[in-house]
Coordinates of C-alpha atoms in Angstrom, one line a residue:
M333 CA 0.0 0.0 0.0
R334 CA 2.7 2.5 0.9
R335 CA 4.4 2.0 -2.4
A336 CA 1.2 2.5 -4.3
A337 CA 0.3 5.6 -2.3
R338 CA 3.7 7.1 -3.1
R339 CA 2.9 6.6 -6.8
A340 CA -0.6 7.9 -6.5
V341 CA 0.3 11.0 -4.5
A342 CA 1.8 12.4 -7.7
L343 CA -1.8 13.1 -8.7
A344 CA -2.4 15.4 -5.8
C345 CA -2.5 18.7 -7.7
V346 CA -4.7 17.5 -10.6
G347 CA -7.7 19.8 -11.0
A348 CA -6.7 21.7 -7.9
M349 CA -9.4 24.3 -8.1
A350 CA -12.1 22.1 -9.6
L351 CA -14.8 19.9 -8.3
P352 CA -13.9 16.2 -8.1
V353 CA -14.6 14.8 -11.6
T354 CA -14.7 11.2 -12.8
L355 CA -12.7 10.8 -15.9
T356 CA -13.1 7.7 -18.0
P357 CA -10.0 6.0 -19.6
A358 CA -11.4 7.0 -23.0
F359 CA -11.6 10.7 -22.0
A360 CA -8.1 10.4 -20.5
Q361 CA -6.7 9.4 -23.8
R362 CA -8.3 12.4 -25.7
K363 CA -5.9 15.2 -26.6
L364 CA -7.3 18.5 -25.5
P365 CA -6.7 21.3 -27.9
L366 CA -4.8 24.3 -26.6
V367 CA -5.7 27.9 -27.0
R368 CA -3.1 30.3 -28.3
D369 CA -4.0 34.0 -28.2
A370 CA -1.4 36.7 -27.7
E371 CA -3.9 39.1 -26.0
I372 CA -5.2 36.7 -23.4
E373 CA -1.7 35.2 -22.7
S374 CA -0.4 38.7 -22.1
L375 CA -3.2 39.4 -19.7
M376 CA -2.5 36.1 -17.8
R377 CA 1.2 37.0 -17.5
D378 CA 0.3 40.4 -16.1
Y379 CA -2.1 38.7 -13.6
A380 CA 0.6 36.2 -12.6
K381 CA 3.8 38.3 -12.5
P382 CA 3.3 39.8 -9.0
I383 CA 2.1 36.5 -7.6
F384 CA 5.1 34.6 -9.0
R385 CA 7.4 37.2 -7.5
V386 CA 6.2 36.9 -3.9
A387 CA 5.9 33.1 -4.3
G388 CA 9.6 32.9 -5.1
L389 CA 9.0 31.9 -8.7
G390 CA 10.1 35.1 -10.3
N391 CA 13.5 33.9 -11.5
S392 CA 11.9 31.0 -13.4
E393 CA 8.3 31.9 -14.0
P394 CA 6.1 29.0 -15.0
S395 CA 4.5 29.3 -18.5
I396 CA 0.7 29.7 -18.4
I397 CA -0.9 27.4 -21.0
L398 CA -4.6 27.9 -21.9
V399 CA -6.7 24.7 -22.4
N400 CA -9.7 24.8 -24.6
D401 CA -12.1 23.6 -22.0
K402 CA -15.0 25.6 -20.6
S403 CA -15.0 24.0 -17.1
F404 CA -13.6 26.0 -14.2
N405 CA -10.3 24.2 -13.7
A406 CA -6.5 24.6 -13.5
F407 CA -3.6 22.3 -12.7
V408 CA 0.2 22.3 -12.5
P409 CA 2.1 19.2 -13.6
D410 CA 5.6 20.5 -12.7
S411 CA 7.3 23.7 -11.7
R412 CA 7.5 25.0 -15.3
R413 CA 4.0 24.9 -16.5
M414 CA 0.6 26.0 -15.3
F415 CA -2.5 24.9 -17.3
I416 CA -5.6 27.0 -17.0
N417 CA -8.9 26.2 -18.7
I418 CA -10.5 29.0 -20.6
G419 CA -13.5 28.4 -18.5
V420 CA -11.7 30.1 -15.6
I421 CA -11.6 33.3 -17.6
M422 CA -15.1 33.0 -19.0
E423 CA -16.8 32.3 -15.7
A424 CA -14.8 34.8 -13.6
E425 CA -16.5 38.1 -13.1
T426 CA -13.4 39.9 -12.0
P427 CA -9.7 39.7 -12.5
G428 CA -9.3 38.8 -8.8
E429 CA -11.0 35.4 -9.4
V430 CA -8.5 34.4 -12.0
I431 CA -5.6 35.8 -9.9
G432 CA -6.9 33.7 -7.1
V433 CA -6.6 30.6 -9.2
I434 CA -3.1 31.5 -10.2
A435 CA -2.2 32.2 -6.6
H436 CA -3.5 28.8 -5.5
E437 CA -1.6 26.9 -8.2
S438 CA 1.5 28.9 -7.4
G439 CA 1.1 27.6 -3.8
H440 CA 1.4 24.1 -5.1
I441 CA 4.6 24.9 -7.0
A442 CA 6.2 26.8 -4.2
G443 CA 5.2 24.1 -1.7
R444 CA 6.9 21.4 -3.9
H445 CA 3.7 19.4 -4.0
L446 CA 4.7 18.2 -7.5
V447 CA 8.0 16.6 -6.9
R448 CA 6.9 13.1 -7.6
L449 CA 5.3 14.0 -10.9
R450 CA 8.1 16.4 -11.9
A451 CA 10.5 13.7 -12.9
A452 CA 8.1 12.3 -15.5
A453 CA 6.9 15.6 -16.7
A454 CA 10.1 17.5 -16.9
N455 CA 11.1 16.6 -20.4
A456 CA 7.6 15.8 -21.7
Q457 CA 5.9 17.6 -24.6
I458 CA 3.0 19.7 -23.6
M459 CA 0.5 17.2 -25.1
S460 CA 2.2 14.4 -23.3
V461 CA 1.7 16.3 -20.0
I462 CA -2.0 16.8 -20.8
G463 CA -2.3 13.0 -21.5
M464 CA -0.4 12.3 -18.2
I465 CA -2.6 14.6 -16.2
L466 CA -5.9 13.3 -17.7
G467 CA -4.7 9.7 -17.3
A468 CA -3.7 10.5 -13.7
G469 CA -7.1 12.1 -13.1
A470 CA -8.8 9.0 -14.3
A471 CA -6.7 6.9 -12.0
A472 CA -7.4 9.2 -9.0
A473 CA -11.1 9.2 -9.8
G474 CA -11.2 5.4 -10.0
A475 CA -9.4 5.1 -6.7
A476 CA -11.7 7.6 -5.0
A477 CA -14.7 5.6 -6.3
G478 CA -13.2 2.4 -5.1
S479 CA -13.5 1.0 -8.7
G480 CA -12.1 -2.4 -9.3
S481 CA -12.1 -1.8 -13.0
A482 CA -9.6 1.0 -13.1
T483 CA -7.0 0.5 -15.8
S484 CA -4.2 2.2 -13.9
G485 CA -2.0 0.0 -11.8
G486 CA -1.6 2.7 -9.2
A487 CA -5.3 3.3 -8.9
A488 CA -6.1 -0.3 -8.6
A489 CA -3.5 -0.8 -5.9
V490 CA -4.9 2.1 -3.9
A491 CA -8.4 0.9 -4.3
S492 CA -7.7 -2.7 -3.4
A493 CA -5.7 -1.7 -0.3
G494 CA -8.9 -0.9 1.6
S495 CA -10.9 2.1 2.7
L496 CA -8.5 3.1 5.5
G497 CA -5.5 3.4 3.2
Q498 CA -7.5 5.1 0.5
R499 CA -8.7 7.7 3.0
S500 CA -5.2 8.3 4.3
F501 CA -4.0 9.1 0.8
L502 CA -6.9 11.4 0.1
A503 CA -6.3 13.2 3.4
Y504 CA -2.8 13.9 2.2
Q505 CA -4.2 15.5 -0.9
R506 CA -6.6 17.6 1.2
G507 CA -3.7 18.7 3.3
E508 CA -1.9 20.0 0.2
E509 CA -5.0 21.8 -1.0
A510 CA -5.3 23.6 2.4
A511 CA -1.6 24.5 2.2
A512 CA -2.1 26.0 -1.3
D513 CA -5.1 27.9 -0.2
R514 CA -3.2 29.4 2.7
A515 CA -0.3 30.3 0.4
A516 CA -2.6 32.0 -2.0
L517 CA -4.0 34.1 0.8
R518 CA -0.4 35.2 1.7
Y519 CA 0.5 36.0 -1.9
L520 CA -2.5 38.1 -2.4
D521 CA -1.8 40.1 0.8
K522 CA 1.8 40.6 -0.1
T523 CA 0.9 42.0 -3.5
G524 CA -1.7 44.3 -2.1
Q525 CA -4.7 42.5 -3.6
S526 CA -8.0 41.5 -2.2
A527 CA -8.8 37.8 -1.5
R528 CA -12.4 38.4 -2.5
G529 CA -11.8 36.7 -5.9
L530 CA -10.3 33.6 -4.3
L531 CA -13.2 33.3 -1.9
K532 CA -15.7 33.8 -4.8
N533 CA -14.2 30.8 -6.5
F534 CA -15.0 28.6 -3.5
Q535 CA -18.5 30.1 -3.3
R536 CA -19.1 29.1 -6.9
M537 CA -17.8 25.6 -6.3
A538 CA -19.9 25.3 -3.1
E539 CA -23.0 26.2 -5.1
Q540 CA -22.3 23.4 -7.5
Q541 CA -21.6 21.0 -4.7
M542 CA -24.8 22.0 -2.8
F543 CA -27.0 19.3 -4.3
S544 CA -24.5 16.5 -3.8
K545 CA -23.0 17.4 -0.4
R546 CA -25.9 15.7 1.4
F547 CA -24.7 12.3 0.1
A548 CA -21.0 13.0 -0.2
D549 CA -18.5 11.4 2.2
P550 CA -15.9 14.2 2.8
Y551 CA -13.2 11.5 3.3
A552 CA -13.9 9.9 -0.1
I553 CA -13.0 13.0 -2.2
S554 CA -9.5 14.2 -2.9
H555 CA -10.3 17.9 -2.3
P556 CA -11.9 19.5 0.8
M557 CA -15.5 20.5 0.3
A558 CA -15.6 24.1 -1.2
Q559 CA -17.7 25.5 1.6
D560 CA -15.2 24.2 4.2
R561 CA -12.4 25.9 2.2
F562 CA -14.3 29.1 2.1
N563 CA -15.0 29.0 5.9
G564 CA -11.4 28.2 6.6
L565 CA -10.1 31.3 4.8
L566 CA -12.8 33.9 5.4
A567 CA -11.8 35.2 8.8
D568 CA -8.1 35.6 7.9
A569 CA -9.0 37.1 4.5
Q570 CA -11.1 39.8 6.1
K571 CA -8.2 40.8 8.4
S572 CA -6.2 42.0 5.4
K573 CA -6.3 45.8 4.9
F574 CA -6.7 45.0 1.2
F575 CA -9.8 43.0 1.5
D576 CA -12.1 45.8 0.3
K577 CA -9.7 47.0 -2.3
P578 CA -11.4 47.0 -5.7
D579 CA -9.9 45.3 -8.8
D580 CA -7.7 47.5 -11.0
Y581 CA -10.0 49.1 -13.5
V582 CA -7.6 48.6 -16.4
L583 CA -7.3 44.9 -15.6
Q584 CA -11.1 44.8 -15.4
Y585 CA -11.4 46.3 -18.8
R586 CA -8.9 43.8 -20.3
H587 CA -10.7 41.0 -18.5
E588 CA -14.0 41.9 -20.1
M589 CA -12.4 42.1 -23.5
A590 CA -10.8 38.7 -23.0
K591 CA -14.2 37.2 -21.9
A592 CA -15.9 38.7 -25.0
K593 CA -13.2 37.4 -27.2
L594 CA -13.3 33.9 -25.8
F595 CA -17.1 33.8 -26.0
A596 CA -17.2 34.9 -29.6
F597 CA -14.5 32.5 -30.7
T598 CA -16.1 29.5 -29.0
S599 CA -19.8 30.2 -29.7
H600 CA -22.0 30.3 -32.8
P601 CA -22.2 33.9 -34.2
S602 CA -25.9 34.0 -33.4
A603 CA -25.2 33.2 -29.7
T604 CA -22.7 36.0 -29.7
L605 CA -25.2 38.5 -31.1
R606 CA -27.7 37.4 -28.4
K607 CA -25.2 38.0 -25.6
Y608 CA -23.8 41.2 -27.2
P609 CA -26.7 42.8 -29.1
R610 CA -26.1 45.8 -31.3
K611 CA -27.6 48.2 -28.8
D612 CA -24.6 47.4 -26.5
K613 CA -22.0 49.9 -27.6
S614 CA -19.3 48.9 -25.1
P615 CA -15.9 47.9 -26.4
P616 CA -16.2 44.3 -25.4
A617 CA -19.5 44.0 -27.2
Q618 CA -18.1 45.6 -30.3
Y619 CA -15.1 43.3 -30.1
A620 CA -17.4 40.2 -29.8
R621 CA -19.5 41.2 -32.7
A622 CA -16.5 41.8 -34.9
I623 CA -15.2 38.3 -34.1
A624 CA -18.7 36.9 -34.8
A625 CA -18.8 38.6 -38.1
M626 CA -15.4 37.1 -39.0
Q627 CA -16.6 33.7 -37.9
A628 CA -19.7 34.1 -40.2
R629 CA -18.3 36.1 -43.1
G630 CA -14.5 36.0 -43.1
K631 CA -13.1 38.8 -45.2
A632 CA -16.4 40.8 -45.1
A633 CA -16.0 41.3 -41.4
V634 CA -13.3 43.9 -42.0
K635 CA -16.0 46.6 -42.0
E636 CA -16.9 45.5 -38.5
I637 CA -13.2 45.6 -37.4
D638 CA -12.2 48.9 -39.0
P639 CA -14.3 51.0 -36.6
L640 CA -12.5 49.4 -33.7
I641 CA -9.1 50.3 -35.2
R642 CA -10.2 53.9 -35.8
Q643 CA -11.2 54.2 -32.2
H644 CA -8.0 52.5 -30.9
P645 CA -5.3 52.7 -33.6
T646 CA -2.5 51.5 -31.3
N647 CA -4.4 48.3 -30.2
A648 CA -2.2 45.6 -31.8
Y649 CA -4.9 43.0 -31.3
F650 CA -7.4 44.8 -33.4
H651 CA -4.9 44.8 -36.3
E652 CA -4.2 41.1 -35.6
L653 CA -8.0 40.4 -35.9
K654 CA -8.2 42.3 -39.2
G655 CA -5.3 40.3 -40.5
Q656 CA -6.9 37.1 -39.4
A657 CA -10.2 38.0 -41.1
L658 CA -8.4 38.8 -44.4
L659 CA -6.3 35.6 -44.1
E660 CA -9.3 33.3 -43.4
G661 CA -11.3 35.2 -46.0
G662 CA -8.9 34.1 -48.7
D663 CA -6.7 37.2 -49.0
P664 CA -3.4 36.4 -47.4
K665 CA -1.6 39.1 -49.3
G666 CA -4.0 41.7 -48.1
A667 CA -3.5 40.4 -44.5
I668 CA 0.3 41.1 -44.5
P669 CA 0.0 44.9 -43.8
S670 CA -2.2 44.2 -40.8
F671 CA 0.2 41.7 -39.3
R672 CA 3.1 44.1 -40.0
K673 CA 1.2 46.8 -38.2
A674 CA 0.5 44.6 -35.2
L675 CA 4.2 43.7 -35.0
A676 CA 5.2 47.3 -35.3
I677 CA 3.2 48.0 -32.2
K678 CA 4.4 44.9 -30.3
P679 CA 7.6 43.9 -32.0
N680 CA 8.3 41.0 -29.5
E681 CA 5.0 39.3 -29.8
T682 CA 5.8 35.8 -31.1
Q683 CA 2.3 35.0 -32.3
F684 CA 2.2 38.1 -34.5
M685 CA 5.4 36.7 -36.1
V686 CA 3.6 33.4 -36.7
W687 CA 0.6 35.2 -38.3
L688 CA 2.9 37.2 -40.6
G689 CA 4.8 34.1 -41.6
Y690 CA 1.5 32.4 -42.3
A691 CA 0.3 35.2 -44.5
L692 CA 3.6 35.4 -46.4
V693 CA 3.5 31.7 -47.2
G694 CA -0.2 31.9 -48.0
A695 CA 0.4 34.7 -50.5
N696 CA 2.0 32.1 -52.7
N697 CA 4.7 34.4 -54.0
P698 CA 8.2 32.9 -54.2
S699 CA 9.8 36.2 -53.4
Y700 CA 8.1 36.2 -50.0
L701 CA 9.4 32.8 -48.9
P702 CA 12.8 33.8 -47.6
E703 CA 11.2 36.4 -45.3
A704 CA 8.6 33.9 -44.3
E705 CA 11.2 31.4 -43.4
K706 CA 13.2 34.0 -41.4
V707 CA 10.2 35.3 -39.4
L708 CA 8.9 31.8 -38.7
K709 CA 12.3 30.6 -37.4
K710 CA 12.5 33.6 -35.2
A711 CA 9.0 32.8 -33.8
I712 CA 9.9 29.2 -33.2
Q713 CA 13.1 30.2 -31.4
R714 CA 11.1 32.3 -29.0
D715 CA 8.2 29.8 -28.8
P716 CA 9.1 26.2 -29.7
N717 CA 5.5 25.1 -29.0
S718 CA 3.8 26.7 -32.0
G719 CA 2.5 23.9 -34.2
V720 CA 1.2 26.4 -36.7
A721 CA 4.7 28.0 -37.1
Y722 CA 6.3 24.6 -37.8
A723 CA 3.5 23.7 -40.3
Q724 CA 4.0 27.0 -42.3
L725 CA 7.8 26.6 -42.1
A726 CA 7.5 23.2 -43.6
I727 CA 5.5 24.6 -46.5
A728 CA 8.1 27.4 -47.0
H729 CA 10.9 24.8 -47.1
G730 CA 9.0 22.6 -49.4
R731 CA 8.3 25.4 -51.9
Q732 CA 12.0 26.2 -52.0
G733 CA 12.9 22.6 -52.7
E734 CA 14.2 21.8 -49.2
R735 CA 12.5 18.4 -48.8
A736 CA 14.5 17.2 -45.7
E737 CA 14.1 20.5 -43.9
A738 CA 10.4 20.4 -44.7
D739 CA 10.1 16.9 -43.3
L740 CA 11.9 17.9 -40.1
A741 CA 9.7 20.9 -39.6
T742 CA 6.7 18.8 -40.1
A743 CA 8.0 16.3 -37.5
K744 CA 8.5 19.0 -35.0
G745 CA 5.0 20.3 -35.5
L746 CA 3.5 16.9 -35.1
M747 CA 5.5 16.5 -31.8
V748 CA 3.9 19.7 -30.5
R749 CA 0.4 18.4 -31.5
G750 CA 1.1 15.1 -29.7
D751 CA 1.1 12.9 -32.8
F752 CA 4.3 11.1 -31.9
G753 CA 3.9 8.2 -34.3
A754 CA 3.6 10.5 -37.4
A755 CA 6.4 12.7 -36.1
K756 CA 8.7 9.8 -35.9
R757 CA 7.9 8.8 -39.5
Y758 CA 8.7 12.3 -40.9
A759 CA 11.8 12.5 -38.7
A760 CA 13.1 9.2 -40.0
R761 CA 12.5 10.3 -43.6
A762 CA 14.3 13.6 -43.0
Q763 CA 17.3 11.7 -41.5
K764 CA 17.8 9.9 -44.8
S765 CA 18.6 13.2 -46.6
L766 CA 20.4 15.0 -43.8
K767 CA 24.1 14.9 -43.1
R768 CA 24.7 12.4 -40.3
G769 CA 25.8 14.1 -37.1
S770 CA 24.6 17.5 -38.2
A771 CA 22.4 19.6 -35.9
A772 CA 19.3 18.9 -38.0
W773 CA 20.1 15.1 -38.1
L774 CA 20.5 15.0 -34.3
Q775 CA 17.2 16.8 -33.9
A776 CA 15.5 14.3 -36.1
D777 CA 17.2 11.5 -34.2
D778 CA 15.8 12.9 -30.9
I779 CA 12.3 12.7 -32.3
V780 CA 12.8 9.1 -33.6
A781 CA 14.0 8.1 -30.1
Y782 CA 11.4 9.9 -28.1
K783 CA 9.2 7.9 -25.8
P784 CA 6.2 9.6 -24.3
P785 CA 6.2 9.4 -20.5
S786 CA 3.5 7.2 -18.9
V787 CA 1.2 8.1 -16.1
P788 CA 2.8 7.4 -12.7
G789 CA 1.8 3.9 -11.6
Q790 CA 0.3 3.0 -15.0
R791 CA 1.2 -0.2 -16.7
R792 CA 2.6 0.0 -20.2
R793 CA 0.7 -2.1 -22.8

């Protein structure tokens, strides 16, 4: 039992802010798509920076990775990455609620609650980490339910060891959650921010748990009941001189813009127009309607986006949206100036580089290809997890007759997407035409030799 518990405790921080969820093995194997958006990622970094500093993470700030899932959830698999569902942003009414999630997850990292999982996750591709976390979540859920049919060896061992041992393990998890909650409270106070958002998260969760709490055994779940977490923090939170401090109005504006953007990109245009009707003249509503128009009409949406640009000519993200509308509307050459303008405003934004490279390749003009290759390589150097950049770089190489380089770029892009089998095939093909021992050959060889890490405690098949 002790050995199995050591394996299973690596799952302790999975879904740290979420309600306990049962994950089936089939769901655990599904690859969740990631969300890449320069504007929202910038907002998340600004939320996190003060928290990371007081948590002692400032010298090696974790990357915040957005997951395309509308549930209110976040998790940290290691000290370098924090995964946050877009549902956290979409449900949160204030920046403080999102910051509360980040503070809690930072507490897990600073408290070294991840040490057992870190060894497996340290060198894993992002999609491997998601697979590990989802697989681990399925194992933990199976153990918590006492299921004898769990496919994970670790989960089966915990479940079969008896109720007492199972509850001991889950109590360890609850202890870590309480420690992370307390740490979050300290971080918010040290950064001069109210804990109201953190408490609001627990209130939201408590409302969702309300109907099941009557039948729930608090010792048979891996996280404390949300109302208990709220009650445990409320008195200390109210002692802070910052408790009644309002959210920063600039962050609140950016938060509303991010929510509108996410809603519009993840909903049918008609749903967006119902939520943000034309009588609503606020910037978030105009933004959402412009995105809805792009979703519905592509290039024709430019007339919806141009008024935003006239009102806010230095907003790089509005120029990005116009470029995207033109690109997706079948006019990549026309999109190039918009992406150039966005880059001129924010010259270090990697995703604008990717968009520009995409448009240069899409214009199908051989004279653009050298610039496309240069800007895409620069983007990849700054962000090696951009599957789109690798895909476009592969096209640029291919059109210039560089077959091996195209195959290697394709292999790298497939690795980012988590399609390791196809990545190995392209890498092996690239190796045949690359000089043995060269940097490119060695990169291909690393892909061919790559073995995705398994979930801790899971038997390989």
